[in-house]
mmCIF file of C-alpha atoms in Angstrom:
data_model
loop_
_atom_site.group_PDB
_atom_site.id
_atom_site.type_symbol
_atom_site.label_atom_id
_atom_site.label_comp_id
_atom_site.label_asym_id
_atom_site.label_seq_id
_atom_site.Cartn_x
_atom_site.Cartn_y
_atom_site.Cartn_z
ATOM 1 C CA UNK A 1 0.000 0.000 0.000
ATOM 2 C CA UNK A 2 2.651 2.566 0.859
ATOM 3 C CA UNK A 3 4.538 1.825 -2.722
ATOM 4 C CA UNK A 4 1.628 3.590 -4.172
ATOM 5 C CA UNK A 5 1.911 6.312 -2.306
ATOM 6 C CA UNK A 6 5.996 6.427 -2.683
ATOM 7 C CA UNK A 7 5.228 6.039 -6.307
ATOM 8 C CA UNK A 8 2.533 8.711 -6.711
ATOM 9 C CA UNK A 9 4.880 11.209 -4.708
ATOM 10 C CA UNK A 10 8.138 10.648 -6.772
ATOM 11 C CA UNK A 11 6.945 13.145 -9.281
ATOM 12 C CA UNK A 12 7.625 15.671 -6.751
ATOM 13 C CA UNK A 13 11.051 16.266 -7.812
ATOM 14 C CA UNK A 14 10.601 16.890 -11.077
ATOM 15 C CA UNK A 15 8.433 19.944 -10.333
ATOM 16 C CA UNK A 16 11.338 21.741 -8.769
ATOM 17 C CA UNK A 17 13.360 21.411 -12.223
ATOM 18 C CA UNK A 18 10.756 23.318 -13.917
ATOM 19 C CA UNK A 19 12.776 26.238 -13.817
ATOM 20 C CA UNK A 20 15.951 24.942 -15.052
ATOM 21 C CA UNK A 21 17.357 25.930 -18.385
ATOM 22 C CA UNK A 22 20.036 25.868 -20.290
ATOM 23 C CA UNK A 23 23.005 28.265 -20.072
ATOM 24 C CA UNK A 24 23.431 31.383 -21.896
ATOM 25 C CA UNK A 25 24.540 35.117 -21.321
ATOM 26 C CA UNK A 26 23.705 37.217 -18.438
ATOM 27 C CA UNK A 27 20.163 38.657 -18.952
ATOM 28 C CA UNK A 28 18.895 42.472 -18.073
ATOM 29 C CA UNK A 29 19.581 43.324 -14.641
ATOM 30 C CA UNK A 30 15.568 43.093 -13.610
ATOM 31 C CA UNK A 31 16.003 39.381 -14.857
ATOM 32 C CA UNK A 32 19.019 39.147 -12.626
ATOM 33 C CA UNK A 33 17.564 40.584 -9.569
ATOM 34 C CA UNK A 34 14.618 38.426 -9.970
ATOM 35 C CA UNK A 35 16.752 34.777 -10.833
ATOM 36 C CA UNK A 36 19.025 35.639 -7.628
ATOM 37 C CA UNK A 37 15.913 36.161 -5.503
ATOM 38 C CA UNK A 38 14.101 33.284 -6.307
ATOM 39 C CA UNK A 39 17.033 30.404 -7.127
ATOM 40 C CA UNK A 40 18.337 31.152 -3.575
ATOM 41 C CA UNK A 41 15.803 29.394 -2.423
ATOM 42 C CA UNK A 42 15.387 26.461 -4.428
ATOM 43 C CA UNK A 43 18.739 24.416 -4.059
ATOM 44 C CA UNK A 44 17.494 23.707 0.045
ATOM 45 C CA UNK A 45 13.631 22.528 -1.199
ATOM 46 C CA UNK A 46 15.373 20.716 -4.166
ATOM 47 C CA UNK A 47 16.986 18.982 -0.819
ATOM 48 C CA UNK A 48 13.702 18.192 1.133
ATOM 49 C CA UNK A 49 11.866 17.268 -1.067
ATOM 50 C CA UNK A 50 14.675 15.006 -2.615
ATOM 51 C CA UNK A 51 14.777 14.030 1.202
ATOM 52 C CA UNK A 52 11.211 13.038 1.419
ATOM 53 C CA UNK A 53 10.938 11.506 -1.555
ATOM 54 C CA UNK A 54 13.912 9.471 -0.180
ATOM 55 C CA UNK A 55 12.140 8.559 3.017
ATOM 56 C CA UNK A 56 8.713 7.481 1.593
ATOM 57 C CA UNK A 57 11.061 4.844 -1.183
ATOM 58 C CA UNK A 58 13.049 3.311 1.806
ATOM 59 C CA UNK A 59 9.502 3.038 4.022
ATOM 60 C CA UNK A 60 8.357 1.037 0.966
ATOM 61 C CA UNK A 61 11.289 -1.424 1.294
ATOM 62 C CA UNK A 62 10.503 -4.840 3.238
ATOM 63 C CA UNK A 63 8.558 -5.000 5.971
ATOM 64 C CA UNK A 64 7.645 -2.010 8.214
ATOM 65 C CA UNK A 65 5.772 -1.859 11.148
ATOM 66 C CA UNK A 66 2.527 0.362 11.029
ATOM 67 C CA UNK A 67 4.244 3.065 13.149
ATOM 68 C CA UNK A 68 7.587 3.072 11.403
ATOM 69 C CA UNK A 69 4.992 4.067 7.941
ATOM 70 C CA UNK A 70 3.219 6.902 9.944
ATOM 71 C CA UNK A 71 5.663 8.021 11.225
ATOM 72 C CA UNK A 72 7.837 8.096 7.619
ATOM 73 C CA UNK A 73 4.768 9.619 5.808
ATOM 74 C CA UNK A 74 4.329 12.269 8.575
ATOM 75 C CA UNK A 75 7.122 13.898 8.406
ATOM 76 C CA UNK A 76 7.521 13.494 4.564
ATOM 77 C CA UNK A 77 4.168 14.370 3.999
ATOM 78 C CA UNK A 78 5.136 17.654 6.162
ATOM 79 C CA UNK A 79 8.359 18.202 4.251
ATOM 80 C CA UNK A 80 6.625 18.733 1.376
ATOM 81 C CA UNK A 81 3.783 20.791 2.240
ATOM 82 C CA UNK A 82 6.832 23.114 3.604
ATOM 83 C CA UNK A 83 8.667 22.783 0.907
ATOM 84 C CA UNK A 84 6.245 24.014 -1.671
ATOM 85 C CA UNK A 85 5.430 26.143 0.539
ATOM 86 C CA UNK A 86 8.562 28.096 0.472
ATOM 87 C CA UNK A 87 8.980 28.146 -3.203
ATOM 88 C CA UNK A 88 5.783 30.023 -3.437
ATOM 89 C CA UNK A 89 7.019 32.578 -0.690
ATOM 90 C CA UNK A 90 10.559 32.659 -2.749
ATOM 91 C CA UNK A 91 8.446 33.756 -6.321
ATOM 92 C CA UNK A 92 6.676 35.970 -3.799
ATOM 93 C CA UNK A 93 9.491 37.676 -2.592
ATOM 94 C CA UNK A 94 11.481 37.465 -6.168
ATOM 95 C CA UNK A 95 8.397 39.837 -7.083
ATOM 96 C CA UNK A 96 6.812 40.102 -10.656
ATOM 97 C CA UNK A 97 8.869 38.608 -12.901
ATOM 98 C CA UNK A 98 10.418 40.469 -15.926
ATOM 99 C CA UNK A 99 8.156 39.249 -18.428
ATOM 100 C CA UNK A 100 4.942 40.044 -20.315
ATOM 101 C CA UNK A 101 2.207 39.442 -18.370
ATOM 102 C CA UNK A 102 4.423 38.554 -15.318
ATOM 103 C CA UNK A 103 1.619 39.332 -12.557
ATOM 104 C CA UNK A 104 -0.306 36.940 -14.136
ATOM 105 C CA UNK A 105 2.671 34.235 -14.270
ATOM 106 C CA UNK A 106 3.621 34.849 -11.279
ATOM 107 C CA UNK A 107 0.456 34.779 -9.177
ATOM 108 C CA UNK A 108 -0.715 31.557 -11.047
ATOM 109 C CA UNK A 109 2.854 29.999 -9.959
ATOM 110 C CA UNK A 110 2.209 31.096 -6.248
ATOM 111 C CA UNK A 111 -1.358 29.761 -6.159
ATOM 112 C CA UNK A 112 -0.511 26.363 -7.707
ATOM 113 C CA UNK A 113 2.539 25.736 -5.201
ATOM 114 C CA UNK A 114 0.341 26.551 -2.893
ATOM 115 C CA UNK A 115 -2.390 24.575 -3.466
ATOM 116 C CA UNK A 116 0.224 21.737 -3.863
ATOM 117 C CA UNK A 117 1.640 22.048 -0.486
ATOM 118 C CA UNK A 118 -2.128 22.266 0.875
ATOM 119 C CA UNK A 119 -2.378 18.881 -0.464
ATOM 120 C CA UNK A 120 0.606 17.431 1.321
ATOM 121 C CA UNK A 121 -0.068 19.031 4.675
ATOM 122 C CA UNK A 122 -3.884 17.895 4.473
ATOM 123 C CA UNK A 123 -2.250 14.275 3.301
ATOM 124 C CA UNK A 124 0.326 14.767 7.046
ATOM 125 C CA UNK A 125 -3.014 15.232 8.954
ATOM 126 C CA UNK A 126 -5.025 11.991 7.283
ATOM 127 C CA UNK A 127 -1.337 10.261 8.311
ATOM 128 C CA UNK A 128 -1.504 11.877 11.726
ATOM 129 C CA UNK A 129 -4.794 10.277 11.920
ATOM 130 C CA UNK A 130 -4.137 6.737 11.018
ATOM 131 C CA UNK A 131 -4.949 4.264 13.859
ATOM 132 C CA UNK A 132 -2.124 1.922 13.924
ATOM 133 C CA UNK A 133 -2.807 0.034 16.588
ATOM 134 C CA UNK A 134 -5.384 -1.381 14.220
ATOM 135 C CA UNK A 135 -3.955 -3.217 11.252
ATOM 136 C CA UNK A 136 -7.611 -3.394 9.280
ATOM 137 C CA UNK A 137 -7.834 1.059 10.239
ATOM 138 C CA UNK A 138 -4.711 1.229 9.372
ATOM 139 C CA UNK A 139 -4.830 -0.131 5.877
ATOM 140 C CA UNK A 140 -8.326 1.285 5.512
ATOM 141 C CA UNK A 141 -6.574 4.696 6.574
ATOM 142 C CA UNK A 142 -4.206 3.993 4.070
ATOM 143 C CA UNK A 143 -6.171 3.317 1.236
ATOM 144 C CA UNK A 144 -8.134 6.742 1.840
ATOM 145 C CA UNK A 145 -4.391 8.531 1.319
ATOM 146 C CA UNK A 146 -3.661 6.541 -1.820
ATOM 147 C CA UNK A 147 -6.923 7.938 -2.975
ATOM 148 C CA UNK A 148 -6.246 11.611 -2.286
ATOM 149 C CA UNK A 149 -2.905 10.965 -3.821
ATOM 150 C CA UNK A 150 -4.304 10.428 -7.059
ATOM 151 C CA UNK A 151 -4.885 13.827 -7.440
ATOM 152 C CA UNK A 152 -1.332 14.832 -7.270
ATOM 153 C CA UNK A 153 -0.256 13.872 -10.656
ATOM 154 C CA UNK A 154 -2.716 16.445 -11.688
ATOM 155 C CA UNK A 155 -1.533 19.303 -9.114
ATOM 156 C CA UNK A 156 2.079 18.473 -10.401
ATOM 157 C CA UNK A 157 0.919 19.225 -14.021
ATOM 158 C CA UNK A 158 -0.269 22.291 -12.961
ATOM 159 C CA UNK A 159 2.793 23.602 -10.775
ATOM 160 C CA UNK A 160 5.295 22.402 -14.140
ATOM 161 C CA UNK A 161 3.527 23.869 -15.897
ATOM 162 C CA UNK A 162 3.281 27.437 -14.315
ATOM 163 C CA UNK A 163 6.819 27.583 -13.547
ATOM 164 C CA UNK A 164 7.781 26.861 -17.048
ATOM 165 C CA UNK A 165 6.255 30.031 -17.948
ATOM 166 C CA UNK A 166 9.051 32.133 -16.008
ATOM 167 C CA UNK A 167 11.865 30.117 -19.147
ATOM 168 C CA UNK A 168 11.307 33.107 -21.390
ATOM 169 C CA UNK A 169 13.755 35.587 -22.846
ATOM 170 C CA UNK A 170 16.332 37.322 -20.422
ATOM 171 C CA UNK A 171 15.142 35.174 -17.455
ATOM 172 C CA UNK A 172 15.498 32.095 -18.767
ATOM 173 C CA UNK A 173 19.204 32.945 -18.971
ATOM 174 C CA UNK A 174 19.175 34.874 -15.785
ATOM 175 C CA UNK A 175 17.610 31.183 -14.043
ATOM 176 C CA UNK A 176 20.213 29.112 -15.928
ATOM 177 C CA UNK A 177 23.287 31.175 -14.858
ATOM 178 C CA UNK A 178 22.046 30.641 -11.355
ATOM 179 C CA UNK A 179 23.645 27.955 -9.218
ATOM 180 C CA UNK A 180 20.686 27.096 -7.288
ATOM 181 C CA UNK A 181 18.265 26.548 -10.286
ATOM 182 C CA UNK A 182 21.108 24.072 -11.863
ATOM 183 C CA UNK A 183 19.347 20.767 -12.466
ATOM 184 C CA UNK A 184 20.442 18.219 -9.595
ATOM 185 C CA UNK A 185 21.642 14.837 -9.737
ATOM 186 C CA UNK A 186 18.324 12.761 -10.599
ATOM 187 C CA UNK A 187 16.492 11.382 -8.113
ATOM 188 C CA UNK A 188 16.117 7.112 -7.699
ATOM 189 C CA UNK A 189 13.024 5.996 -9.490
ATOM 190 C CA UNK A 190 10.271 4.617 -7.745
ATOM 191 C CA UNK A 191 7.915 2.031 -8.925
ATOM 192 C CA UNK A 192 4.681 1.181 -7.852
ATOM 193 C CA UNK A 193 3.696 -2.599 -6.468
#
C-alpha cells in the first residue's frame, strides 16, 4: 500500500526542475535581480523534497511496522507541504517577474505551489490520523491517502507547468546562470507494487 503512495509522490522532484534551463549570457539586470531572488531558495527545497521523496522509497522497502509508515509519511508528507510552501514565498518575494504578463505568471505559480503544499499538509493530517494500533484502520486509513494521492499527478501538471512560464527571454538565462536553479543529480526511481 505505501509503494503507491511512494510512487505517486516521486513526481515531486521533477516539479522543482521546472525552472531549469540551459546556459546562456547574463540577462537584463531586472532578470538578474529576480533569478538571484528566487534560485536562492530552491537548491534547500530541491533537498527536502529530494529528502522526502527518499524517506517514503526506503519506508516502501521490506517489511515495516505500522508506526515506522506513519511516522515516515508524517514527516515526509510535512516536508513537502513546507517545501512548496517556500517556493511560493521565494516567487513571492522574487516579485513580478520580468516578463509580459508577469503578474499573471507569477500569481498563477504562487497559487498552484500553494495549493500543492495544501495537499501534502492535508495528506500529514489523514497520516496523523491513522490508527495503527489497528492493522484493518490502518490499511483502511491507508487506502483513503492513496486515494487523495491520485490527485497529485494532476496538481504536479499544474505547478510544471506554471513555472515553465518564467523560461522566457532574459530570465530564462538569468535562471540558468544561477547555481541554485542548476538541475540536480536525478532522483532514484520509484515504482509502484
Amino acid at each position: 500500500m505505501n509503494k503507491k503512495l511512494a510512487a505517486a509522490l516521486s513526481g515531486s522532484a521533477v516539479v522543482v526542475l521546472a525552472l531549469s534551463g540551459c546556459g546562456g549570457d547574463e540577462g537584463n539586470e531586472k532578470a538578474e535581480r529576480w533569478a538571484v531572488e528566487y534560485c536562492g531558495s530552491l537548491q534547500k527545497q530541491n533537498k527536502s523534497i529530494d529528502g522526502a521523496n527518499q524517506a517514503l522509497t526506503r519506508i516502501t522497502e521490506g517489511d515495516k511496522s505500522p508506526e515506522e509508515v506513519k511516522e515516515t509519511d508524517v514527516k515526509a508528507f510535512g516536508d513537502l507541504s513546507a517545501a512548496y510552501k517556500a517556493l511560493s514565498a521565494a516567487v513571492r518575494r522574487a516579485g513580478v517577474p520580468p516578463l509580459e504578463d508577469g503578474s499573471r505568471i507569477q500569481k498563477n505559480a504562487i497559487s498552484q505551489l500553494d495549493a500543492l503544499s495544501a495537499t501534502y499538509a492535508d495528506l500529514q493530517k489523514r497520516a496523523e490520523d491513522l490508527n495503527e494500533k489497528d492493522q484493518s484502520e490502518f490499511a483502511d486509513g491507508l487506502q483513503e491517502i492513496a486515494e487523495e494521492m491520485k490527485k497529485l499527478p494532476r496538481q504536479f501538471g499544474g505547478v510544471e507547468k506554471a513555472l515553465g512560464e518564467f523560461r522566457q527571454g532574459d530570465l530564462q538565462e538569468a535562471i540558468a546562470g544561477q547555481k541554485g536553479c542548476r538541475k540536480p543529480s536525478p532522483a532514484p526511481s520509484v515504482s509502484a507494487a
